[in-house]
Amino acid sequence: MASHNTIVGLKIKGIRESKNLSIEEIAERSGLSAEQITSIETDQNLPSLGPLIKIARALGVRLGTFMDDNDALGPVVCRAADRERESSISFSNGAVNARRHMEYHPLAKQKAGRHMEPFIIDINPTDDKDFQLSAHEGEEFIYVMQGEIEIDYGKERYHLQEGDSIYYDSIVNHHLHGAPGKQAKILALVYIPF
């Protein structure tokens, strides 16, 4: 069975090829390098949401298209037991060799035509201190379910604990990570205008 990372890479490649676009054309349209796009398509790297959003825009599709399983037109129910059995999606932040520190559990991948991407995200501790900030169109809402997190947002750093939340414009450079040495579980809603 293919991993979600492989599925994302294959979907990106499939959409690109169905539109008769070269890797170089997607690189030019997205502002990413051809090497980054190749590494994503071949499952060498699954980047943070920012580059995936840029690729989605370059292809003319929603971000969710890369993670969709089905196209349900009505409500989509995601049961906790089902979510725990399914594999998660791990995003690295930064370079190809960056440590993968977040596991995303999509909550609505069967919902067709959605404009929000809801996730439960498990954040693993990291020793990294120099985080690569990212920016993309849209808005994000984060609710801390367990643990503690930090969000670098522009020139500010916000420390959030269990029960805290933050809502921000994603166009401002930002990075979300666990507080030093801490694990966390968050609910994240990402809105990306299409």
PDB file of C-alpha atoms in Angstrom:
ATOM      1  CA  MET A   1       0.000   0.000   0.000  1.00  0.00           C
ATOM      2  CA  ALA A   2       1.392   3.440  -0.923  1.00  0.00           C
ATOM      3  CA  SER A   3       2.055   5.987   1.780  1.00  0.00           C
ATOM      4  CA  HIS A   4       0.187   9.316   1.809  1.00  0.00           C
ATOM      5  CA  ASN A   5       3.464  11.039   0.882  1.00  0.00           C
ATOM      6  CA  THR A   6       3.723   8.867  -2.224  1.00  0.00           C
ATOM      7  CA  ILE A   7       0.077   9.500  -3.036  1.00  0.00           C
ATOM      8  CA  VAL A   8       0.604  13.285  -2.798  1.00  0.00           C
ATOM      9  CA  GLY A   9       3.649  13.132  -5.066  1.00  0.00           C
ATOM     10  CA  LEU A  10       1.875  10.877  -7.557  1.00  0.00           C
ATOM     11  CA  LYS A  11      -1.200  13.108  -7.606  1.00  0.00           C
ATOM     12  CA  ILE A  12       0.898  16.206  -8.259  1.00  0.00           C
ATOM     13  CA  LYS A  13       2.752  14.434 -11.067  1.00  0.00           C
ATOM     14  CA  GLY A  14      -0.485  13.047 -12.525  1.00  0.00           C
ATOM     15  CA  ILE A  15      -2.212  16.439 -12.544  1.00  0.00           C
ATOM     16  CA  ARG A  16       0.862  18.120 -14.031  1.00  0.00           C
ATOM     17  CA  GLU A  17       1.129  15.522 -16.800  1.00  0.00           C
ATOM     18  CA  SER A  18      -2.633  15.608 -17.533  1.00  0.00           C
ATOM     19  CA  LYS A  19      -2.266  19.355 -18.144  1.00  0.00           C
ATOM     20  CA  ASN A  20       0.792  18.760 -20.359  1.00  0.00           C
ATOM     21  CA  LEU A  21       2.976  20.910 -18.103  1.00  0.00           C
ATOM     22  CA  SER A  22       6.686  20.322 -17.594  1.00  0.00           C
ATOM     23  CA  ILE A  23       8.387  20.439 -14.228  1.00  0.00           C
ATOM     24  CA  GLU A  24      10.143  23.596 -15.413  1.00  0.00           C
ATOM     25  CA  GLU A  25       6.803  25.280 -16.207  1.00  0.00           C
ATOM     26  CA  ILE A  26       5.469  24.456 -12.728  1.00  0.00           C
ATOM     27  CA  ALA A  27       8.716  25.717 -11.211  1.00  0.00           C
ATOM     28  CA  GLU A  28       8.371  29.014 -13.067  1.00  0.00           C
ATOM     29  CA  ARG A  29       4.691  29.421 -12.153  1.00  0.00           C
ATOM     30  CA  SER A  30       5.189  28.484  -8.490  1.00  0.00           C
ATOM     31  CA  GLY A  31       8.499  30.186  -7.784  1.00  0.00           C
ATOM     32  CA  LEU A  32       9.965  26.872  -6.585  1.00  0.00           C
ATOM     33  CA  SER A  33      12.973  25.151  -8.100  1.00  0.00           C
ATOM     34  CA  ALA A  34      12.616  22.269 -10.548  1.00  0.00           C
ATOM     35  CA  GLU A  35      14.639  20.169  -8.080  1.00  0.00           C
ATOM     36  CA  GLN A  36      12.080  20.842  -5.307  1.00  0.00           C
ATOM     37  CA  ILE A  37       9.193  19.793  -7.536  1.00  0.00           C
ATOM     38  CA  THR A  38      11.024  16.652  -8.675  1.00  0.00           C
ATOM     39  CA  SER A  39      11.794  15.694  -5.064  1.00  0.00           C
ATOM     40  CA  ILE A  40       8.121  16.141  -4.131  1.00  0.00           C
ATOM     41  CA  GLU A  41       6.851  14.126  -7.104  1.00  0.00           C
ATOM     42  CA  THR A  42       9.294  11.283  -6.362  1.00  0.00           C
ATOM     43  CA  ASP A  43       8.534  11.160  -2.616  1.00  0.00           C
ATOM     44  CA  GLN A  44      11.975  12.396  -1.587  1.00  0.00           C
ATOM     45  CA  ASN A  45      10.458  15.430   0.153  1.00  0.00           C
ATOM     46  CA  LEU A  46       7.010  16.499   1.274  1.00  0.00           C
ATOM     47  CA  PRO A  47       7.404  20.165   2.155  1.00  0.00           C
ATOM     48  CA  SER A  48       5.415  22.395   4.445  1.00  0.00           C
ATOM     49  CA  LEU A  49       2.025  23.639   3.280  1.00  0.00           C
ATOM     50  CA  GLY A  50       3.436  26.832   1.692  1.00  0.00           C
ATOM     51  CA  PRO A  51       5.188  25.129  -1.245  1.00  0.00           C
ATOM     52  CA  LEU A  52       2.264  22.709  -1.726  1.00  0.00           C
ATOM     53  CA  ILE A  53      -0.104  25.674  -1.965  1.00  0.00           C
ATOM     54  CA  LYS A  54       2.182  27.275  -4.574  1.00  0.00           C
ATOM     55  CA  ILE A  55       2.152  24.054  -6.605  1.00  0.00           C
ATOM     56  CA  ALA A  56      -1.646  23.816  -6.306  1.00  0.00           C
ATOM     57  CA  ARG A  57      -1.964  27.399  -7.597  1.00  0.00           C
ATOM     58  CA  ALA A  58       0.443  26.675 -10.453  1.00  0.00           C
ATOM     59  CA  LEU A  59      -1.666  23.648 -11.422  1.00  0.00           C
ATOM     60  CA  GLY A  60      -4.975  25.484 -10.963  1.00  0.00           C
ATOM     61  CA  VAL A  61      -6.321  23.093  -8.292  1.00  0.00           C
ATOM     62  CA  ARG A  62      -7.224  23.226  -4.595  1.00  0.00           C
ATOM     63  CA  LEU A  63      -4.601  22.113  -2.074  1.00  0.00           C
ATOM     64  CA  GLY A  64      -7.018  19.412  -0.948  1.00  0.00           C
ATOM     65  CA  THR A  65      -6.881  17.817  -4.392  1.00  0.00           C
ATOM     66  CA  PHE A  66      -3.500  16.347  -3.422  1.00  0.00           C
ATOM     67  CA  MET A  67      -4.999  14.609  -0.371  1.00  0.00           C
ATOM     68  CA  ASP A  68      -8.499  13.713  -1.571  1.00  0.00           C
ATOM     69  CA  ASP A  69      -9.614  10.091  -1.467  1.00  0.00           C
ATOM     70  CA  ASN A  70     -13.156  10.493  -2.806  1.00  0.00           C
ATOM     71  CA  ASP A  71     -15.491  13.263  -3.819  1.00  0.00           C
ATOM     72  CA  ALA A  72     -18.387  13.244  -1.342  1.00  0.00           C
ATOM     73  CA  LEU A  73     -20.879  16.011  -2.061  1.00  0.00           C
ATOM     74  CA  GLY A  74     -22.727  15.838   1.269  1.00  0.00           C
ATOM     75  CA  PRO A  75     -21.376  16.000   4.799  1.00  0.00           C
ATOM     76  CA  VAL A  76     -18.253  14.035   5.627  1.00  0.00           C
ATOM     77  CA  VAL A  77     -17.917  12.399   9.031  1.00  0.00           C
ATOM     78  CA  CYS A  78     -14.441  11.524  10.268  1.00  0.00           C
ATOM     79  CA  ARG A  79     -14.566   9.038  13.157  1.00  0.00           C
ATOM     80  CA  ALA A  80     -11.748   9.120  15.716  1.00  0.00           C
ATOM     81  CA  ALA A  81     -11.227   5.359  15.416  1.00  0.00           C
ATOM     82  CA  ASP A  82     -10.904   5.617  11.626  1.00  0.00           C
ATOM     83  CA  ARG A  83      -8.501   8.549  11.860  1.00  0.00           C
ATOM     84  CA  GLU A  84      -6.243   6.635  14.244  1.00  0.00           C
ATOM     85  CA  ARG A  85      -6.089   3.628  11.877  1.00  0.00           C
ATOM     86  CA  GLU A  86      -5.202   5.705   8.819  1.00  0.00           C
ATOM     87  CA  SER A  87      -1.650   6.751   8.154  1.00  0.00           C
ATOM     88  CA  SER A  88      -0.773  10.384   8.670  1.00  0.00           C
ATOM     89  CA  ILE A  89       0.983  12.804   6.348  1.00  0.00           C
ATOM     90  CA  SER A  90       4.367  14.073   7.565  1.00  0.00           C
ATOM     91  CA  PHE A  91       5.586  17.423   6.309  1.00  0.00           C
ATOM     92  CA  SER A  92       9.169  18.531   6.596  1.00  0.00           C
ATOM     93  CA  ASN A  93       9.823  22.203   6.999  1.00  0.00           C
ATOM     94  CA  GLY A  94      12.627  23.655   4.954  1.00  0.00           C
ATOM     95  CA  ALA A  95      15.208  21.797   2.938  1.00  0.00           C
ATOM     96  CA  VAL A  96      14.939  18.302   1.511  1.00  0.00           C
ATOM     97  CA  ASN A  97      16.917  16.867   4.441  1.00  0.00           C
ATOM     98  CA  ALA A  98      14.960  18.716   7.130  1.00  0.00           C
ATOM     99  CA  ARG A  99      13.601  16.713  10.044  1.00  0.00           C
ATOM    100  CA  ARG A 100       9.958  15.760   9.681  1.00  0.00           C
ATOM    101  CA  HIS A 101       8.387  16.995  12.893  1.00  0.00           C
ATOM    102  CA  MET A 102       4.645  17.183  12.264  1.00  0.00           C
ATOM    103  CA  GLU A 103       2.162  14.448  11.426  1.00  0.00           C
ATOM    104  CA  TYR A 104      -1.017  15.722   9.770  1.00  0.00           C
ATOM    105  CA  HIS A 105      -4.271  13.771  10.082  1.00  0.00           C
ATOM    106  CA  PRO A 106      -6.705  15.186   7.464  1.00  0.00           C
ATOM    107  CA  LEU A 107     -10.290  15.424   8.704  1.00  0.00           C
ATOM    108  CA  ALA A 108     -12.214  16.047   5.475  1.00  0.00           C
ATOM    109  CA  LYS A 109     -10.298  14.519   2.590  1.00  0.00           C
ATOM    110  CA  GLN A 110     -13.483  13.003   1.121  1.00  0.00           C
ATOM    111  CA  LYS A 111     -15.290  16.375   0.960  1.00  0.00           C
ATOM    112  CA  ALA A 112     -15.453  17.670  -2.604  1.00  0.00           C
ATOM    113  CA  GLY A 113     -15.089  21.386  -3.323  1.00  0.00           C
ATOM    114  CA  ARG A 114     -13.966  22.344   0.172  1.00  0.00           C
ATOM    115  CA  HIS A 115     -12.297  25.692   0.899  1.00  0.00           C
ATOM    116  CA  MET A 116     -10.984  24.768   4.348  1.00  0.00           C
ATOM    117  CA  GLU A 117      -8.450  22.082   5.192  1.00  0.00           C
ATOM    118  CA  PRO A 118      -9.029  20.777   8.746  1.00  0.00           C
ATOM    119  CA  PHE A 119      -6.290  18.696  10.382  1.00  0.00           C
ATOM    120  CA  ILE A 120      -5.371  17.186  13.712  1.00  0.00           C
ATOM    121  CA  ILE A 121      -1.597  17.646  13.880  1.00  0.00           C
ATOM    122  CA  ASP A 122       0.783  15.767  16.175  1.00  0.00           C
ATOM    123  CA  ILE A 123       3.864  17.895  16.769  1.00  0.00           C
ATOM    124  CA  ASN A 124       7.012  16.072  17.829  1.00  0.00           C
ATOM    125  CA  PRO A 125       9.767  17.750  19.845  1.00  0.00           C
ATOM    126  CA  THR A 126      12.636  19.175  17.831  1.00  0.00           C
ATOM    127  CA  ASP A 127      16.027  20.591  18.763  1.00  0.00           C
ATOM    128  CA  ASP A 128      15.920  22.946  15.774  1.00  0.00           C
ATOM    129  CA  LYS A 129      16.093  26.621  16.645  1.00  0.00           C
ATOM    130  CA  ASP A 130      16.500  28.159  13.188  1.00  0.00           C
ATOM    131  CA  PHE A 131      13.118  27.588  11.612  1.00  0.00           C
ATOM    132  CA  GLN A 132      12.448  28.390   7.978  1.00  0.00           C
ATOM    133  CA  LEU A 133       9.371  30.597   7.928  1.00  0.00           C
ATOM    134  CA  SER A 134       6.781  30.161   5.191  1.00  0.00           C
ATOM    135  CA  ALA A 135       3.973  32.300   3.823  1.00  0.00           C
ATOM    136  CA  HIS A 136       1.006  31.575   1.591  1.00  0.00           C
ATOM    137  CA  GLU A 137      -2.399  33.016   0.800  1.00  0.00           C
ATOM    138  CA  GLY A 138      -5.184  32.388   3.258  1.00  0.00           C
ATOM    139  CA  GLU A 139      -5.835  32.186   6.966  1.00  0.00           C
ATOM    140  CA  GLU A 140      -5.133  29.659   9.712  1.00  0.00           C
ATOM    141  CA  PHE A 141      -6.820  28.855  12.997  1.00  0.00           C
ATOM    142  CA  ILE A 142      -4.895  26.796  15.565  1.00  0.00           C
ATOM    143  CA  TYR A 143      -6.355  25.323  18.768  1.00  0.00           C
ATOM    144  CA  VAL A 144      -3.986  23.563  21.186  1.00  0.00           C
ATOM    145  CA  MET A 145      -5.568  20.293  22.316  1.00  0.00           C
ATOM    146  CA  GLN A 146      -2.545  19.004  24.274  1.00  0.00           C
ATOM    147  CA  GLY A 147       0.938  20.244  25.097  1.00  0.00           C
ATOM    148  CA  GLU A 148       2.532  23.561  24.241  1.00  0.00           C
ATOM    149  CA  ILE A 149       3.477  25.177  20.944  1.00  0.00           C
ATOM    150  CA  GLU A 150       5.237  28.247  19.666  1.00  0.00           C
ATOM    151  CA  ILE A 151       4.329  30.191  16.574  1.00  0.00           C
ATOM    152  CA  ASP A 152       6.819  32.524  14.982  1.00  0.00           C
ATOM    153  CA  TYR A 153       4.694  35.095  13.179  1.00  0.00           C
ATOM    154  CA  GLY A 154       6.457  37.977  11.484  1.00  0.00           C
ATOM    155  CA  LYS A 155       8.836  39.319  14.120  1.00  0.00           C
ATOM    156  CA  GLU A 156       6.779  38.018  17.052  1.00  0.00           C
ATOM    157  CA  ARG A 157       6.766  34.663  18.849  1.00  0.00           C
ATOM    158  CA  TYR A 158       3.591  33.401  20.514  1.00  0.00           C
ATOM    159  CA  HIS A 159       3.599  30.667  23.170  1.00  0.00           C
ATOM    160  CA  LEU A 160       0.330  28.723  23.420  1.00  0.00           C
ATOM    161  CA  GLN A 161      -0.718  26.092  25.937  1.00  0.00           C
ATOM    162  CA  GLU A 162      -3.550  23.591  26.090  1.00  0.00           C
ATOM    163  CA  GLY A 163      -6.866  25.368  25.473  1.00  0.00           C
ATOM    164  CA  ASP A 164      -5.252  28.413  23.806  1.00  0.00           C
ATOM    165  CA  SER A 165      -5.916  29.336  20.185  1.00  0.00           C
ATOM    166  CA  ILE A 166      -4.668  31.728  17.543  1.00  0.00           C
ATOM    167  CA  TYR A 167      -6.110  32.942  14.233  1.00  0.00           C
ATOM    168  CA  TYR A 168      -3.786  34.620  11.739  1.00  0.00           C
ATOM    169  CA  ASP A 169      -3.266  35.636   8.134  1.00  0.00           C
ATOM    170  CA  SER A 170      -0.992  33.092   6.449  1.00  0.00           C
ATOM    171  CA  ILE A 171       0.493  35.677   4.088  1.00  0.00           C
ATOM    172  CA  VAL A 172       2.738  36.814   6.959  1.00  0.00           C
ATOM    173  CA  ASN A 173       5.866  34.661   7.360  1.00  0.00           C
ATOM    174  CA  HIS A 174       5.186  32.073  10.046  1.00  0.00           C
ATOM    175  CA  HIS A 175       6.312  28.768  11.549  1.00  0.00           C
ATOM    176  CA  LEU A 176       4.562  26.516  14.023  1.00  0.00           C
ATOM    177  CA  HIS A 177       6.509  24.105  16.243  1.00  0.00           C
ATOM    178  CA  GLY A 178       6.422  22.539  19.679  1.00  0.00           C
ATOM    179  CA  ALA A 179       7.652  24.601  22.592  1.00  0.00           C
ATOM    180  CA  PRO A 180      11.270  23.591  23.383  1.00  0.00           C
ATOM    181  CA  GLY A 181      11.325  19.891  24.216  1.00  0.00           C
ATOM    182  CA  LYS A 182       7.515  19.639  24.172  1.00  0.00           C
ATOM    183  CA  GLN A 183       5.096  17.472  22.213  1.00  0.00           C
ATOM    184  CA  ALA A 184       1.707  18.816  21.239  1.00  0.00           C
ATOM    185  CA  LYS A 185      -1.544  17.958  19.488  1.00  0.00           C
ATOM    186  CA  ILE A 186      -3.460  20.727  17.738  1.00  0.00           C
ATOM    187  CA  LEU A 187      -6.555  21.252  15.648  1.00  0.00           C
ATOM    188  CA  ALA A 188      -5.652  23.346  12.609  1.00  0.00           C
ATOM    189  CA  LEU A 189      -8.024  24.872  10.060  1.00  0.00           C
ATOM    190  CA  VAL A 190      -6.340  26.238   6.972  1.00  0.00           C
ATOM    191  CA  TYR A 191      -8.405  28.412   4.624  1.00  0.00           C
ATOM    192  CA  ILE A 192      -7.004  28.968   1.165  1.00  0.00           C
ATOM    193  CA  PRO A 193      -8.977  31.156  -1.250  1.00  0.00           C
ATOM    194  CA  PHE A 194      -9.321  29.602  -4.660  1.00  0.00           C
TER     195      PHE A 194
END
